[in-house]
Each structure stands twice: as structure tokens, then as C-alpha cells.
mmCIF file of C-alpha atoms and ligand atoms in Angstrom:
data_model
loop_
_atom_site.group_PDB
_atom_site.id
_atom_site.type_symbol
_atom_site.label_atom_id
_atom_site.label_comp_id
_atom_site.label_asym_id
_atom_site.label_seq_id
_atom_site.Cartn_x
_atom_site.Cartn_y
_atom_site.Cartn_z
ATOM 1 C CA UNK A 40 -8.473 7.353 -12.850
ATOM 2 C CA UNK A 41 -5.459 5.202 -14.228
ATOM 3 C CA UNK A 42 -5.021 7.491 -17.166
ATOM 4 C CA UNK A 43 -4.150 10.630 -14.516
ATOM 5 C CA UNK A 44 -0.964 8.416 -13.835
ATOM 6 C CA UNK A 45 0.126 8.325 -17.337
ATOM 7 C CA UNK A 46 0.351 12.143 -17.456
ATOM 8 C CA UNK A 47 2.127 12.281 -13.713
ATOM 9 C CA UNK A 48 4.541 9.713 -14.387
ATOM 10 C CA UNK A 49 7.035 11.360 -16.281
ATOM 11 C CA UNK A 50 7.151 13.943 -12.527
ATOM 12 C CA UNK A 51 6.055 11.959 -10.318
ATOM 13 C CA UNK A 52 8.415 12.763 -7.644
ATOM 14 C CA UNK A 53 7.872 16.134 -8.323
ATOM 15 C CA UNK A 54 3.829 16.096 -8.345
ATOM 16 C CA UNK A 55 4.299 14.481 -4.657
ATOM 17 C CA UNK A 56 6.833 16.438 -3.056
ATOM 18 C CA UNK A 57 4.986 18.713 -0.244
ATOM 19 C CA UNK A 58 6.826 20.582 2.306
ATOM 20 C CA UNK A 59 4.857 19.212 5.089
ATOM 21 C CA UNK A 60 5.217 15.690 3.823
ATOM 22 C CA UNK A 61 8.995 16.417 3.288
ATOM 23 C CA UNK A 62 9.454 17.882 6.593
ATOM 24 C CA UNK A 63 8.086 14.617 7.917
ATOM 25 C CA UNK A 64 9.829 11.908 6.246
ATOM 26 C CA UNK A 65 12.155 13.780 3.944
ATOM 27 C CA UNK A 66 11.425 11.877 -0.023
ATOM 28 C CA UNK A 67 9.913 8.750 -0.786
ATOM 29 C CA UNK A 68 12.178 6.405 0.210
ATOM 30 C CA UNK A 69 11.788 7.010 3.880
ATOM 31 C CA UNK A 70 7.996 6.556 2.952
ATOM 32 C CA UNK A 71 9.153 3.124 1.481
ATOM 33 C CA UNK A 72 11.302 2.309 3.712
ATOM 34 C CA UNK A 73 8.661 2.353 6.654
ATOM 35 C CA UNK A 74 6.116 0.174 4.601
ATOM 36 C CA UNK A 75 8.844 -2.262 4.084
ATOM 37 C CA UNK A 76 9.732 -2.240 7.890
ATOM 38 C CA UNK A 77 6.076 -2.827 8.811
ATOM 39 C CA UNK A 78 5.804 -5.362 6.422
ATOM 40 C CA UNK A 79 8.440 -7.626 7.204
ATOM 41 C CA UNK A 80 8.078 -7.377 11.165
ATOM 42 C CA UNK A 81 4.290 -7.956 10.368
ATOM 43 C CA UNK A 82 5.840 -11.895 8.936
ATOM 44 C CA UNK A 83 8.248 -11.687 11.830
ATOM 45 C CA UNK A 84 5.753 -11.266 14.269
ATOM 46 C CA UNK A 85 3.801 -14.544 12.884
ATOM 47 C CA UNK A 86 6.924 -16.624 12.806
ATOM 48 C CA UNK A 87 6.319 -16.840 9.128
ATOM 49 C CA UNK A 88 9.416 -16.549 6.633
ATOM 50 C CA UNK A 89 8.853 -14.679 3.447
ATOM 51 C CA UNK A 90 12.256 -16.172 1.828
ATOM 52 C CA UNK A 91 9.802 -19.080 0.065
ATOM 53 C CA UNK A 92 6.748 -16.153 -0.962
ATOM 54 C CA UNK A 93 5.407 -14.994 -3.845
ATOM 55 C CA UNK A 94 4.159 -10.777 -3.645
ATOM 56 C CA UNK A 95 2.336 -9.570 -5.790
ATOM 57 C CA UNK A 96 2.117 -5.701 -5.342
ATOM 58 C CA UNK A 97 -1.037 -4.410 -7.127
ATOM 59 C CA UNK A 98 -0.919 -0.609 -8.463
ATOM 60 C CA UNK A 99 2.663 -0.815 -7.999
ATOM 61 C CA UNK A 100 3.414 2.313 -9.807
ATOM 62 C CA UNK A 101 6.879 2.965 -10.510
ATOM 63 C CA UNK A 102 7.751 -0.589 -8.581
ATOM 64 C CA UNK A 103 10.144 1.307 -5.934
ATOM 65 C CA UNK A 104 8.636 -0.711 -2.828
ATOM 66 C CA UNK A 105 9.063 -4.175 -4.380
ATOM 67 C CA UNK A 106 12.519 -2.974 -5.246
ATOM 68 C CA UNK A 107 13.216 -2.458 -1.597
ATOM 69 C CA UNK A 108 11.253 -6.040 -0.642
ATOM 70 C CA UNK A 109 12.789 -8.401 -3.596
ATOM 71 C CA UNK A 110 15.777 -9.749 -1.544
ATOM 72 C CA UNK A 111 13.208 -10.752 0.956
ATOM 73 C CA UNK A 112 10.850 -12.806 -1.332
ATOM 74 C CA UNK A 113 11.221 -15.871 -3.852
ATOM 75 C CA UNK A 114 9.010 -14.270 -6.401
ATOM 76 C CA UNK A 115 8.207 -10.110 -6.446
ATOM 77 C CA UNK A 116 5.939 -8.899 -9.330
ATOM 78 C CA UNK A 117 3.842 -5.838 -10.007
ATOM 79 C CA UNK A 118 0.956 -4.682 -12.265
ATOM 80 C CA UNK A 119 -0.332 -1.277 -12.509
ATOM 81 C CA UNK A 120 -3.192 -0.098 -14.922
ATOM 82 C CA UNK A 121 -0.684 3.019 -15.996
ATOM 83 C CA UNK A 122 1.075 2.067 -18.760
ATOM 84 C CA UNK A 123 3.331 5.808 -17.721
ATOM 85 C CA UNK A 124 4.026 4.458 -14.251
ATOM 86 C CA UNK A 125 4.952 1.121 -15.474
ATOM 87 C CA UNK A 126 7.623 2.409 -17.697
ATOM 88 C CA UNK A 127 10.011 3.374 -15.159
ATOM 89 C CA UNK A 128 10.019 0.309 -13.652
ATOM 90 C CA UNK A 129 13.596 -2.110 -13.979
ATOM 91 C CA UNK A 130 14.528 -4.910 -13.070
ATOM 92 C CA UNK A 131 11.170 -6.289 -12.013
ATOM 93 C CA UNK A 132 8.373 -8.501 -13.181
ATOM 94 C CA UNK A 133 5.379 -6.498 -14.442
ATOM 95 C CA UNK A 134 2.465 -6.708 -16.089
ATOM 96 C CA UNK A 135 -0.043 -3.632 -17.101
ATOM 97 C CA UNK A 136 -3.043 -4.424 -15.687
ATOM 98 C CA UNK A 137 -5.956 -4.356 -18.711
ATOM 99 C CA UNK A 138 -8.421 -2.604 -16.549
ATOM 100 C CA UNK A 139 -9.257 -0.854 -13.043
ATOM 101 C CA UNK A 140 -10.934 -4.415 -11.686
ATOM 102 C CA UNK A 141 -8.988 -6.991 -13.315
ATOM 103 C CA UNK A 142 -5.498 -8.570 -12.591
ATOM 104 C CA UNK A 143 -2.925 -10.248 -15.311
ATOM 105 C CA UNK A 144 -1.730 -13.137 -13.280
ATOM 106 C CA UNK A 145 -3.109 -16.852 -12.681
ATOM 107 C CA UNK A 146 -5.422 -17.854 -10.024
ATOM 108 C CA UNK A 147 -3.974 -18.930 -6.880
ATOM 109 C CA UNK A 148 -0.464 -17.733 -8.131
ATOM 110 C CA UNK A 149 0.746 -15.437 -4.938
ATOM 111 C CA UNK A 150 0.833 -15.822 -1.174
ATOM 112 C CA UNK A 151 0.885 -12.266 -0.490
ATOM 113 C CA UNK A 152 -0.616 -9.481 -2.251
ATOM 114 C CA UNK A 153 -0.495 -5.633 -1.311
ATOM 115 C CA UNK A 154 -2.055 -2.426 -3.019
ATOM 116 C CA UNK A 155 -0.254 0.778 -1.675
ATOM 117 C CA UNK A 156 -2.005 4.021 -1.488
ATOM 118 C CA UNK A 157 -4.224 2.040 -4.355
ATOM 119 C CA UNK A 158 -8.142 2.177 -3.196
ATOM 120 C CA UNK A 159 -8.282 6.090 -2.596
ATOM 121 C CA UNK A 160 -7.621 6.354 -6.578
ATOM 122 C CA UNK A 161 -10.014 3.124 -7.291
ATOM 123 C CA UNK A 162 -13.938 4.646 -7.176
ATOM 124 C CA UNK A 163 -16.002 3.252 -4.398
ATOM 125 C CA UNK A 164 -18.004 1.034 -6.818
ATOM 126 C CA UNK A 165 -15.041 -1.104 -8.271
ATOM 127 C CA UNK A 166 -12.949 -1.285 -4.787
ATOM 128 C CA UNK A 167 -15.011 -4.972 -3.803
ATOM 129 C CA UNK A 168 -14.499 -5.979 -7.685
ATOM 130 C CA UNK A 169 -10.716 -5.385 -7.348
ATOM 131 C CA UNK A 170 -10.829 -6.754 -3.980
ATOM 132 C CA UNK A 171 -12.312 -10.170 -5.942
ATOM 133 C CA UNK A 172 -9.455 -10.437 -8.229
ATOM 134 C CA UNK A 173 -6.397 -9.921 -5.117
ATOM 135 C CA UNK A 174 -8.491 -13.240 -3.656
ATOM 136 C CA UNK A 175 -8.548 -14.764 -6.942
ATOM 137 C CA UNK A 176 -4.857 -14.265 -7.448
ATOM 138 C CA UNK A 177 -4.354 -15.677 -3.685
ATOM 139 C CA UNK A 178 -3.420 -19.105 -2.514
ATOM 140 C CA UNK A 179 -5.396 -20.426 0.246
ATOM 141 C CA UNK A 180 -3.995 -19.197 3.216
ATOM 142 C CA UNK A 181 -2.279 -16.122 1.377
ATOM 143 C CA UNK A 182 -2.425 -12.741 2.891
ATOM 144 C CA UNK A 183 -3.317 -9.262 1.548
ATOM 145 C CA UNK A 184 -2.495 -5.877 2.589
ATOM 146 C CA UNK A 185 -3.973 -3.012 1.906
ATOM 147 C CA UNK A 186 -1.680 0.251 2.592
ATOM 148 C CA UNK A 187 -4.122 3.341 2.833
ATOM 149 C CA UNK A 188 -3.882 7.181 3.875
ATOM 150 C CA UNK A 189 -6.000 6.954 6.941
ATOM 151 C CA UNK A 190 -8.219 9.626 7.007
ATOM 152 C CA UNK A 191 -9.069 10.339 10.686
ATOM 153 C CA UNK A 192 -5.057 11.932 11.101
ATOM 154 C CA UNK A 193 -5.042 15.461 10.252
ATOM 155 C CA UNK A 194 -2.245 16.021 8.854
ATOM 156 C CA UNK A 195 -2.661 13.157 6.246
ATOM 157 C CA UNK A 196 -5.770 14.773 5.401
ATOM 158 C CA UNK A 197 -4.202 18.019 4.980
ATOM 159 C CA UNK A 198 -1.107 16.379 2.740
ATOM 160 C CA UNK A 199 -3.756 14.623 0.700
ATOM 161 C CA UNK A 200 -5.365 18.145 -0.087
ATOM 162 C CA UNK A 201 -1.984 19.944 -1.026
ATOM 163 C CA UNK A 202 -1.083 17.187 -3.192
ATOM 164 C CA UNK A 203 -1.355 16.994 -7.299
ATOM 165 C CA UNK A 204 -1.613 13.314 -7.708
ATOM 166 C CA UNK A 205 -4.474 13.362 -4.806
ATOM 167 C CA UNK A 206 -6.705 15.734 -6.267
ATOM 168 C CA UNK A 207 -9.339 13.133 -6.614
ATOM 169 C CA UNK A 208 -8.770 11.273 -3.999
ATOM 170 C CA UNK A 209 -11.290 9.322 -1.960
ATOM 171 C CA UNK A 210 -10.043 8.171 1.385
ATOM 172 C CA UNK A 211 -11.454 5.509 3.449
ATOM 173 C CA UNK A 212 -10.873 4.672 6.828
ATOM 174 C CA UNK A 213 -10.072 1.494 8.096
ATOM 175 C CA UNK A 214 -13.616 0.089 8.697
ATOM 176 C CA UNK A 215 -14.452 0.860 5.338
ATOM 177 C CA UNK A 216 -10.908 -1.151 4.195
ATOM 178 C CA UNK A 217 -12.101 -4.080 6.449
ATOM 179 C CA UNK A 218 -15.688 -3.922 4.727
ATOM 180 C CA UNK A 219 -13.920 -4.284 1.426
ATOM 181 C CA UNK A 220 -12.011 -6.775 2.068
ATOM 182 C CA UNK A 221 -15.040 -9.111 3.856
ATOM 183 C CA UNK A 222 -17.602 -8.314 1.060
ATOM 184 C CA UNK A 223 -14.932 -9.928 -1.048
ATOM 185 C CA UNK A 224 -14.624 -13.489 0.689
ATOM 186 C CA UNK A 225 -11.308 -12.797 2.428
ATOM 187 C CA UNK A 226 -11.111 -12.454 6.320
ATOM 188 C CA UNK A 227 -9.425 -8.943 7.550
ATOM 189 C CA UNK A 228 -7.853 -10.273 10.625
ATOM 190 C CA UNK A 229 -5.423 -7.253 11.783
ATOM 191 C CA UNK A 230 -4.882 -3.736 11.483
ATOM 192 C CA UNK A 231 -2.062 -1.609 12.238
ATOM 193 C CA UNK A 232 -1.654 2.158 12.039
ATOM 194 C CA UNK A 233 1.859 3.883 11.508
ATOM 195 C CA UNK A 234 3.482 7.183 10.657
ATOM 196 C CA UNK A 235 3.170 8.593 14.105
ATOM 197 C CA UNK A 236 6.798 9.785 14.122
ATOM 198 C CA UNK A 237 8.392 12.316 11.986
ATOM 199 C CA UNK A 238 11.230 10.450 10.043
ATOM 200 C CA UNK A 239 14.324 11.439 12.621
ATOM 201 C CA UNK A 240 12.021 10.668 15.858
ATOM 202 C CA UNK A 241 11.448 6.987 14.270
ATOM 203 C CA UNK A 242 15.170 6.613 13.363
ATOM 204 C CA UNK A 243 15.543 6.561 16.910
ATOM 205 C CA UNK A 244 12.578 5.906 18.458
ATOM 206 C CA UNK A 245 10.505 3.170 15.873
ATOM 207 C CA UNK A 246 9.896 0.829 18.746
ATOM 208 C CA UNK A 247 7.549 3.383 20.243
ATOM 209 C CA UNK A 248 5.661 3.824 17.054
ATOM 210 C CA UNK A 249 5.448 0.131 17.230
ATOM 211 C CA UNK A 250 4.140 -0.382 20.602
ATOM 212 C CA UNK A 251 0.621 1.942 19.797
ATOM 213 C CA UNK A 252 0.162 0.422 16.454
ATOM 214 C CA UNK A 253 -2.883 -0.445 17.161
ATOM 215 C CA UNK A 254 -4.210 3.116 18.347
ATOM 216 C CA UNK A 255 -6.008 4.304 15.078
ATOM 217 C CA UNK A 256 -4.210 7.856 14.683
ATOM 218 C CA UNK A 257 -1.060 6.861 12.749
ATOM 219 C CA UNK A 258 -1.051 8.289 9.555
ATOM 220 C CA UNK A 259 -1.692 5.658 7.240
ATOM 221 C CA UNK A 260 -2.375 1.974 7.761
ATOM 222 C CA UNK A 261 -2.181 -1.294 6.896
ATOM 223 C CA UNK A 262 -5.441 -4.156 6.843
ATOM 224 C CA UNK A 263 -4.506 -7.451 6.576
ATOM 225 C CA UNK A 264 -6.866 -10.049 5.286
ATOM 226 C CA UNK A 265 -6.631 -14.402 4.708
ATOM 227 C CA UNK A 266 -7.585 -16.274 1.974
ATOM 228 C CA UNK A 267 -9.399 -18.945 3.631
HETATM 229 C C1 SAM B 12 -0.317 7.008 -5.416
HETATM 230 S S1 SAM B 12 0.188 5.844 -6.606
HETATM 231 C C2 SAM B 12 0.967 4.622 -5.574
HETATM 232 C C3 SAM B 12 1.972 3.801 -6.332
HETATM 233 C C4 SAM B 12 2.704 2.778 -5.471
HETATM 234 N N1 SAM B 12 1.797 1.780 -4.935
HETATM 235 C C5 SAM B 12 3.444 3.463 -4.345
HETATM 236 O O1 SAM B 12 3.088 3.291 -3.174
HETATM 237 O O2 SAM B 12 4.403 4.193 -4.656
HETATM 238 C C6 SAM B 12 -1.333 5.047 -7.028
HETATM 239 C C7 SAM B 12 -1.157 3.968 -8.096
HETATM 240 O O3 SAM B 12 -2.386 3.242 -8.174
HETATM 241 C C8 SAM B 12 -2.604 2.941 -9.532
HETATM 242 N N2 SAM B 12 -4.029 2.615 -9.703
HETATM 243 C C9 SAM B 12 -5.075 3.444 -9.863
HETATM 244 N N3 SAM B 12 -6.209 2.731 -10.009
HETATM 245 C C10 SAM B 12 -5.858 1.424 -9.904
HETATM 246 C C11 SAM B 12 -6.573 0.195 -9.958
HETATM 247 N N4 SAM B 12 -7.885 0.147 -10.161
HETATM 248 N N5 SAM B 12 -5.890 -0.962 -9.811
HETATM 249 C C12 SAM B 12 -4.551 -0.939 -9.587
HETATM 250 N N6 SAM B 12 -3.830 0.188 -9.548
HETATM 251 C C13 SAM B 12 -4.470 1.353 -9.701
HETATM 252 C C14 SAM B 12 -2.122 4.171 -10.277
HETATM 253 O O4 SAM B 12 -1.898 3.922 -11.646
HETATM 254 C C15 SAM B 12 -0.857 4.500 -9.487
HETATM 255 O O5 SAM B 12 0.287 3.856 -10.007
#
């Protein structure tokens, strides 16, 4: 599945632009910016600073979302088993990844890892060994994330369709995220669903979006897991 993303990355702007998805959120970056909002009020909300964190985001693609997060974090890096997507990466440390299940860093070397819209493209059979290798890469006590279309919101399914890059995609809901994550050792512990609001409504009315994050109709969503 990797390889696909060495042919897309030379467009891959292009191969995801969709009018519904633009008439949502406008490009990518609002996309980004979202995930990077949820993200760092997820730490807020736990009193926990991120300033003395390593990330680690896994399938990072062209790297745009730890671009966004790197003033927040000691340590950002990336890894990616696209060599394509890889290459348009600056300014931040990566690593090609040398297969769909395994990871380039050290054990124990990151307190929080994330894979972001990663599992759909990862077959069902290898999502528990990748899962292995984001707890092996973990400290104790470390956190992982994983970002994922959430299949039970229509019009995420009907993006996913319309879209190039998804063509073989295999969504999974959240239970099925949770499942992953257990069957690998780590403890999903919270789950919060987003997208609700079309990128103007949100501009001015995120708290909302905030307040039903738990209601499992947003259109994508994030499953955090410990290390224990
Ligand atoms: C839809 S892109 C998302 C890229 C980036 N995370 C983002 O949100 O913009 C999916 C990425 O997952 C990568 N990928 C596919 N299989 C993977 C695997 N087994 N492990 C890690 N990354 C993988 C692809 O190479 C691609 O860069």
C-alpha cells in the first residue's frame, strides 16, 4: 500500500482536493490545523505540558502536521514507509520507515506517538503488528493517538469514496481502533470525535464542537492509548 504514495506524492494536494471536502474545510491546512487544536487542548485538558515531549508522528507523509506542532514539542520526528511522501518534507527529522510493521527509532525513545489517517491504508492483518512497534517506540507512560476517518459519518464515507488516494481504503470505526490498540499491550483510555462543523461555523463556534466530542458522529476521531 506504501508504494501507492510514491506515485501520489508528486500531486498530492491535487489527488485530495474534493469539492465536498473543500467546501467543508477549504485545503489541508484547515484539516491540520484542527488536528493540531485537538491535540494540544487534549495535553491542556490533562494539565500536562508538551514543551519537554518527544512526538513521533508515524506515516507522516509530507510532515505538514508536525510542521504546525514543532514549536510546541522538544523533539518532533516523522517516518513514513513512502520514500515519495518523504521527499517533500523540510526542515524536520525523518526517517523512511523499512517496512509497513516496523519503525526506525529506539525503544522507549518518544512520549507521544500519532498515526494520522494511517490504519485505513495499513491492511487489517498488520494494524496490531504496527500497533506493537508505536508501544515499543513509547516510554512508559507515553501516549498514542490514532487520527482515523470515522466511518459511521456520512459524509466522510462519501469523501473517502470520491477520493484518489482512498481508493483502497479500509475504514474502521472506533471500537475497532480501541481493539487495536488493547491487542497491542497499550490501554485506549479516551476517545474524541471532531469535524462536526464546516470550517467557518468552527472559526466561530469550536467550543461547541468541543462540548459533544464525545458523541460518536464527528467526522473523524482521535483514540488515545498509555503505555503502561
Ligand atoms: C493519507 S496519508 C496521511 C499522511 C499524513 N499523516 C497526513 O495526515 O497528512 C497516509 C500516509 O500513510 C502512509 N502509510 C501507509 N501505510 C503505512 C504504514 N504501514 N505505516 C506507516 N505509514 C503508512 C502513507 O505512505 C501515507 O504517507
Amino acid at each position: 500500500m506504501a508504494e501507492e504514495f510514491d506515485q501520489y506524492s508528486h500531486d498530492y494536494e491535487h489527488l485530495v482536493t474534493d469539492s465536498i471536502r473543500d467546501s467543508f474545510g477549504g485545503g489541508s491546512e484547515f484539516y491540520n490545523a484542527r488536528k493540531m487544536d485537538l491535540l494540544l487542548r487534549f495535553f491542556r485538558r490533562g494539565g500536562r505540558q508538551t514543551s519537554p515531549m518527544a512526538w513521533l508522528d508515524v506515516g507522516c507523509g509530507q510532515g505538514d502536521l508536525l510542521g504546525m506542532g514543532k514549536p510546541y514539542f522538544s523533539r518532533v520526528a516523522g517516518c513514513d514507509p513512502s520514500a515519495g511522501m518523504l521527499s517533500a518534507v523540510q526542515g524536520i527529522e525523518v526517517k523512511r520507515q523499512p517496512s509497513a510493521t516496523e519503525l526506525p527509532y529506539e525503544s522507549a525513545s518518544f512520549d507521544f506517538v500519532t498515526a494520522v489517517c494511517v490504519y485505513h491504508h495499513v491492511i487489517p492483518e498488520e494494524r496490531v503488528k504496527l500497533t506493537n512497534e508505536v508501544g515499543r517506540v513509547l516510554r512508559s507512560g507515553g501516549i498514542f493517538a490514532m487520527i482515523e476517518h470515522n466511518p459511521y459519518n456520512p459524509v466522510t464515507q462519501l469523501v473517502v469514496s470520491r477520493v484518489p488516494v482512498d481508493k483502497d481504503a479500509q475504514l474502521l470505526s472506533s471500537r475497532s481502533a480501541r481493539r487495536v490498540e488493547s491487542a497491542a499491550g497499550l490501554k485506549p483510555f479516551r476517545t474524541e470525535y471532531f469535524l462536526y462543523l464546516p470550517k467557518p461555523l468552527y472559526q466561530r463556534a469550536g467550543r461547541l464542537e468541543n462540548l459533544i466530542d464525545w458523541f460518536p458522529l464527528g467526522g473523524q476521531y482521535a483514540a488515545y492509548a498509555l503505555k503502561p
